[in-house]
Amino acid sequence: MNEIIPAAPGTPDKPYFGIEIPLMRLLGLQPVHMEEGLCRTRLPASPNVVNSRGDVHGGTLMAVLDFTLSGAARSHAPLDVGVITIDMSTHFLAAARGELTFEARILRRGAKIAFCEGEARDASGTVCCVARASFKLVQLAGGN
């Protein structure tokens, strides 16, 4: 059975699926949904995350995708497992403008490594960016 994890378990101090990520807070990222094997986030439109053309900066897209992919990687035990990014490849398909939604899924998870893929979509549903990543799974102190 897939456990549904609230968007922000715990306290307001740990809003990102049970952890605090200062960079995601700075970017304005909003956690949306997590269940085993899946993670969704939302990035509202903001003039603070764009490049000189007014498109969402590629570095912003990569950072948010890394976080969302890592959420999928640890979605089986988000309060007990942390992750370390091993590798990530990103492909930019279209200019990203306005509010964006991110979705990531597990491709395969072993005992120590998880492989994930995900994408960023604009409000019209256009896929702007895709990524694949592998993560080392790390048991958190005090975890089961």
PDB file of C-alpha atoms in Angstrom:
ATOM      1  CA  MET A   1       0.000   0.000   0.000  1.00  0.00           C
ATOM      2  CA  ASN A   2       1.325   3.461  -0.903  1.00  0.00           C
ATOM      3  CA  GLU A   3       1.429   5.795   2.064  1.00  0.00           C
ATOM      4  CA  ILE A   4       0.311   9.345   1.297  1.00  0.00           C
ATOM      5  CA  ILE A   5       2.651  11.839   2.956  1.00  0.00           C
ATOM      6  CA  PRO A   6       1.228  15.287   3.668  1.00  0.00           C
ATOM      7  CA  ALA A   7       2.908  18.123   1.811  1.00  0.00           C
ATOM      8  CA  ALA A   8       4.608  19.305   5.009  1.00  0.00           C
ATOM      9  CA  PRO A   9       4.778  16.653   7.758  1.00  0.00           C
ATOM     10  CA  GLY A  10       6.157  17.826  11.075  1.00  0.00           C
ATOM     11  CA  THR A  11       6.467  21.526  11.787  1.00  0.00           C
ATOM     12  CA  PRO A  12       6.611  24.693   9.675  1.00  0.00           C
ATOM     13  CA  ASP A  13      10.370  24.595  10.318  1.00  0.00           C
ATOM     14  CA  LYS A  14      10.586  21.435   8.173  1.00  0.00           C
ATOM     15  CA  PRO A  15       8.133  22.059   5.329  1.00  0.00           C
ATOM     16  CA  TYR A  16       9.857  20.103   2.549  1.00  0.00           C
ATOM     17  CA  PHE A  17       8.415  16.653   3.175  1.00  0.00           C
ATOM     18  CA  GLY A  18       9.855  16.570   6.683  1.00  0.00           C
ATOM     19  CA  ILE A  19      13.123  18.439   6.120  1.00  0.00           C
ATOM     20  CA  GLU A  20      14.261  22.046   5.842  1.00  0.00           C
ATOM     21  CA  ILE A  21      16.086  23.123   2.668  1.00  0.00           C
ATOM     22  CA  PRO A  22      17.021  26.830   2.888  1.00  0.00           C
ATOM     23  CA  LEU A  23      17.674  27.061  -0.870  1.00  0.00           C
ATOM     24  CA  MET A  24      14.195  25.766  -1.740  1.00  0.00           C
ATOM     25  CA  ARG A  25      12.677  28.249   0.729  1.00  0.00           C
ATOM     26  CA  LEU A  26      14.724  31.054  -0.908  1.00  0.00           C
ATOM     27  CA  LEU A  27      13.515  30.013  -4.383  1.00  0.00           C
ATOM     28  CA  GLY A  28       9.907  29.919  -3.156  1.00  0.00           C
ATOM     29  CA  LEU A  29       9.374  26.231  -3.899  1.00  0.00           C
ATOM     30  CA  GLN A  30       6.154  24.745  -2.556  1.00  0.00           C
ATOM     31  CA  PRO A  31       5.825  21.051  -1.682  1.00  0.00           C
ATOM     32  CA  VAL A  32       2.659  19.626  -3.243  1.00  0.00           C
ATOM     33  CA  HIS A  33       2.450  15.841  -2.861  1.00  0.00           C
ATOM     34  CA  MET A  34       4.519  12.805  -1.964  1.00  0.00           C
ATOM     35  CA  GLU A  35       3.628   9.137  -2.063  1.00  0.00           C
ATOM     36  CA  GLU A  36       5.852   6.119  -2.416  1.00  0.00           C
ATOM     37  CA  GLY A  37       7.690   6.457  -5.725  1.00  0.00           C
ATOM     38  CA  LEU A  38       6.376   9.947  -6.582  1.00  0.00           C
ATOM     39  CA  CYS A  39       7.007  13.569  -5.617  1.00  0.00           C
ATOM     40  CA  ARG A  40       5.392  16.801  -6.867  1.00  0.00           C
ATOM     41  CA  THR A  41       6.386  20.406  -6.222  1.00  0.00           C
ATOM     42  CA  ARG A  42       5.340  23.837  -7.495  1.00  0.00           C
ATOM     43  CA  LEU A  43       7.410  26.920  -8.228  1.00  0.00           C
ATOM     44  CA  PRO A  44       5.319  30.113  -8.371  1.00  0.00           C
ATOM     45  CA  ALA A  45       6.329  32.771 -10.883  1.00  0.00           C
ATOM     46  CA  SER A  46       8.914  35.116  -9.361  1.00  0.00           C
ATOM     47  CA  PRO A  47      11.204  37.806 -10.749  1.00  0.00           C
ATOM     48  CA  ASN A  48      13.906  36.496  -8.382  1.00  0.00           C
ATOM     49  CA  VAL A  49      14.496  33.212 -10.265  1.00  0.00           C
ATOM     50  CA  VAL A  50      14.762  34.380 -13.881  1.00  0.00           C
ATOM     51  CA  ASN A  51      17.621  35.027 -16.300  1.00  0.00           C
ATOM     52  CA  SER A  52      18.264  38.176 -18.365  1.00  0.00           C
ATOM     53  CA  ARG A  53      15.489  37.216 -20.826  1.00  0.00           C
ATOM     54  CA  GLY A  54      12.880  36.744 -18.093  1.00  0.00           C
ATOM     55  CA  ASP A  55      12.807  32.941 -18.417  1.00  0.00           C
ATOM     56  CA  VAL A  56      13.249  30.790 -15.318  1.00  0.00           C
ATOM     57  CA  HIS A  57      17.006  30.380 -14.931  1.00  0.00           C
ATOM     58  CA  GLY A  58      18.423  26.969 -15.857  1.00  0.00           C
ATOM     59  CA  GLY A  59      20.161  26.751 -12.485  1.00  0.00           C
ATOM     60  CA  THR A  60      16.812  27.237 -10.758  1.00  0.00           C
ATOM     61  CA  LEU A  61      15.281  24.463 -12.856  1.00  0.00           C
ATOM     62  CA  MET A  62      18.173  22.129 -12.067  1.00  0.00           C
ATOM     63  CA  ALA A  63      18.055  22.862  -8.319  1.00  0.00           C
ATOM     64  CA  VAL A  64      14.297  22.316  -8.092  1.00  0.00           C
ATOM     65  CA  LEU A  65      14.471  19.168 -10.204  1.00  0.00           C
ATOM     66  CA  ASP A  66      17.283  17.849  -7.990  1.00  0.00           C
ATOM     67  CA  PHE A  67      15.134  18.415  -4.897  1.00  0.00           C
ATOM     68  CA  THR A  68      11.974  16.940  -6.455  1.00  0.00           C
ATOM     69  CA  LEU A  69      13.857  13.914  -7.795  1.00  0.00           C
ATOM     70  CA  SER A  70      15.437  13.417  -4.376  1.00  0.00           C
ATOM     71  CA  GLY A  71      11.957  13.562  -2.840  1.00  0.00           C
ATOM     72  CA  ALA A  72      10.880  10.667  -5.023  1.00  0.00           C
ATOM     73  CA  ALA A  73      14.065   8.790  -4.075  1.00  0.00           C
ATOM     74  CA  ARG A  74      13.300   9.045  -0.339  1.00  0.00           C
ATOM     75  CA  SER A  75       9.513   8.839  -0.625  1.00  0.00           C
ATOM     76  CA  HIS A  76       9.371   5.326   0.841  1.00  0.00           C
ATOM     77  CA  ALA A  77      10.614   6.677   4.223  1.00  0.00           C
ATOM     78  CA  PRO A  78      10.909  10.484   4.032  1.00  0.00           C
ATOM     79  CA  LEU A  79      11.461  11.021   7.744  1.00  0.00           C
ATOM     80  CA  ASP A  80      14.043   8.230   8.051  1.00  0.00           C
ATOM     81  CA  VAL A  81      16.049   8.401   4.823  1.00  0.00           C
ATOM     82  CA  GLY A  82      18.155  11.197   3.366  1.00  0.00           C
ATOM     83  CA  VAL A  83      19.802  11.217  -0.038  1.00  0.00           C
ATOM     84  CA  ILE A  84      23.009  12.357  -1.668  1.00  0.00           C
ATOM     85  CA  THR A  85      22.942  13.138  -5.390  1.00  0.00           C
ATOM     86  CA  ILE A  86      25.409  10.912  -7.252  1.00  0.00           C
ATOM     87  CA  ASP A  87      24.664  12.026 -10.796  1.00  0.00           C
ATOM     88  CA  MET A  88      22.086  14.133 -12.617  1.00  0.00           C
ATOM     89  CA  SER A  89      21.524  14.857 -16.287  1.00  0.00           C
ATOM     90  CA  THR A  90      19.229  17.651 -17.379  1.00  0.00           C
ATOM     91  CA  HIS A  91      17.813  18.522 -20.785  1.00  0.00           C
ATOM     92  CA  PHE A  92      16.210  21.906 -21.478  1.00  0.00           C
ATOM     93  CA  LEU A  93      13.411  21.544 -24.048  1.00  0.00           C
ATOM     94  CA  ALA A  94      11.655  24.934 -24.011  1.00  0.00           C
ATOM     95  CA  ALA A  95      11.853  28.282 -22.273  1.00  0.00           C
ATOM     96  CA  ALA A  96      10.339  27.998 -18.800  1.00  0.00           C
ATOM     97  CA  ARG A  97       8.073  30.905 -17.942  1.00  0.00           C
ATOM     98  CA  GLY A  98       5.630  31.658 -15.166  1.00  0.00           C
ATOM     99  CA  GLU A  99       4.464  29.134 -12.598  1.00  0.00           C
ATOM    100  CA  LEU A 100       5.996  25.676 -12.985  1.00  0.00           C
ATOM    101  CA  THR A 101       5.065  22.248 -11.695  1.00  0.00           C
ATOM    102  CA  PHE A 102       7.605  19.485 -11.142  1.00  0.00           C
ATOM    103  CA  GLU A 103       6.957  15.766 -10.951  1.00  0.00           C
ATOM    104  CA  ALA A 104       9.485  13.019 -10.264  1.00  0.00           C
ATOM    105  CA  ARG A 105       9.217   9.245 -10.130  1.00  0.00           C
ATOM    106  CA  ILE A 106      11.342   6.305  -9.073  1.00  0.00           C
ATOM    107  CA  LEU A 107      12.636   4.209 -11.933  1.00  0.00           C
ATOM    108  CA  ARG A 108      14.351   1.720  -9.608  1.00  0.00           C
ATOM    109  CA  ARG A 109      15.311   1.723  -5.957  1.00  0.00           C
ATOM    110  CA  GLY A 110      17.719  -0.684  -4.347  1.00  0.00           C
ATOM    111  CA  ALA A 111      18.967  -0.896  -0.777  1.00  0.00           C
ATOM    112  CA  LYS A 112      21.550   1.878  -1.234  1.00  0.00           C
ATOM    113  CA  ILE A 113      20.851   3.639  -4.571  1.00  0.00           C
ATOM    114  CA  ALA A 114      17.728   5.051  -6.237  1.00  0.00           C
ATOM    115  CA  PHE A 115      17.291   6.032  -9.888  1.00  0.00           C
ATOM    116  CA  CYS A 116      14.675   8.678 -10.706  1.00  0.00           C
ATOM    117  CA  GLU A 117      13.320  10.728 -13.592  1.00  0.00           C
ATOM    118  CA  GLY A 118      11.203  13.854 -13.703  1.00  0.00           C
ATOM    119  CA  GLU A 119      10.117  16.944 -15.568  1.00  0.00           C
ATOM    120  CA  ALA A 120       9.151  20.575 -15.216  1.00  0.00           C
ATOM    121  CA  ARG A 121       5.961  21.811 -16.915  1.00  0.00           C
ATOM    122  CA  ASP A 122       4.637  25.308 -17.413  1.00  0.00           C
ATOM    123  CA  ALA A 123       1.021  26.342 -16.811  1.00  0.00           C
ATOM    124  CA  SER A 124       0.011  25.257 -20.337  1.00  0.00           C
ATOM    125  CA  GLY A 125       1.391  21.751 -19.726  1.00  0.00           C
ATOM    126  CA  THR A 126       4.454  22.178 -21.938  1.00  0.00           C
ATOM    127  CA  VAL A 127       7.416  20.129 -20.728  1.00  0.00           C
ATOM    128  CA  CYS A 128      10.221  22.665 -20.353  1.00  0.00           C
ATOM    129  CA  CYS A 129      12.917  20.509 -18.812  1.00  0.00           C
ATOM    130  CA  VAL A 130      13.544  16.819 -18.041  1.00  0.00           C
ATOM    131  CA  ALA A 131      16.096  15.174 -15.793  1.00  0.00           C
ATOM    132  CA  ARG A 132      17.328  11.807 -14.586  1.00  0.00           C
ATOM    133  CA  ALA A 133      19.346  11.304 -11.441  1.00  0.00           C
ATOM    134  CA  SER A 134      20.799   8.664  -9.167  1.00  0.00           C
ATOM    135  CA  PHE A 135      20.920   9.077  -5.391  1.00  0.00           C
ATOM    136  CA  LYS A 136      22.732   7.363  -2.544  1.00  0.00           C
ATOM    137  CA  LEU A 137      20.221   6.533   0.191  1.00  0.00           C
ATOM    138  CA  VAL A 138      21.410   7.452   3.688  1.00  0.00           C
ATOM    139  CA  GLN A 139      19.748   6.375   6.933  1.00  0.00           C
ATOM    140  CA  LEU A 140      19.132   9.466   9.082  1.00  0.00           C
ATOM    141  CA  ALA A 141      20.140   9.473  12.725  1.00  0.00           C
ATOM    142  CA  GLY A 142      17.219   8.274  14.804  1.00  0.00           C
ATOM    143  CA  GLY A 143      15.532   6.698  11.758  1.00  0.00           C
ATOM    144  CA  ASN A 144      14.072   3.200  11.869  1.00  0.00           C
TER     145      ASN A 144
END
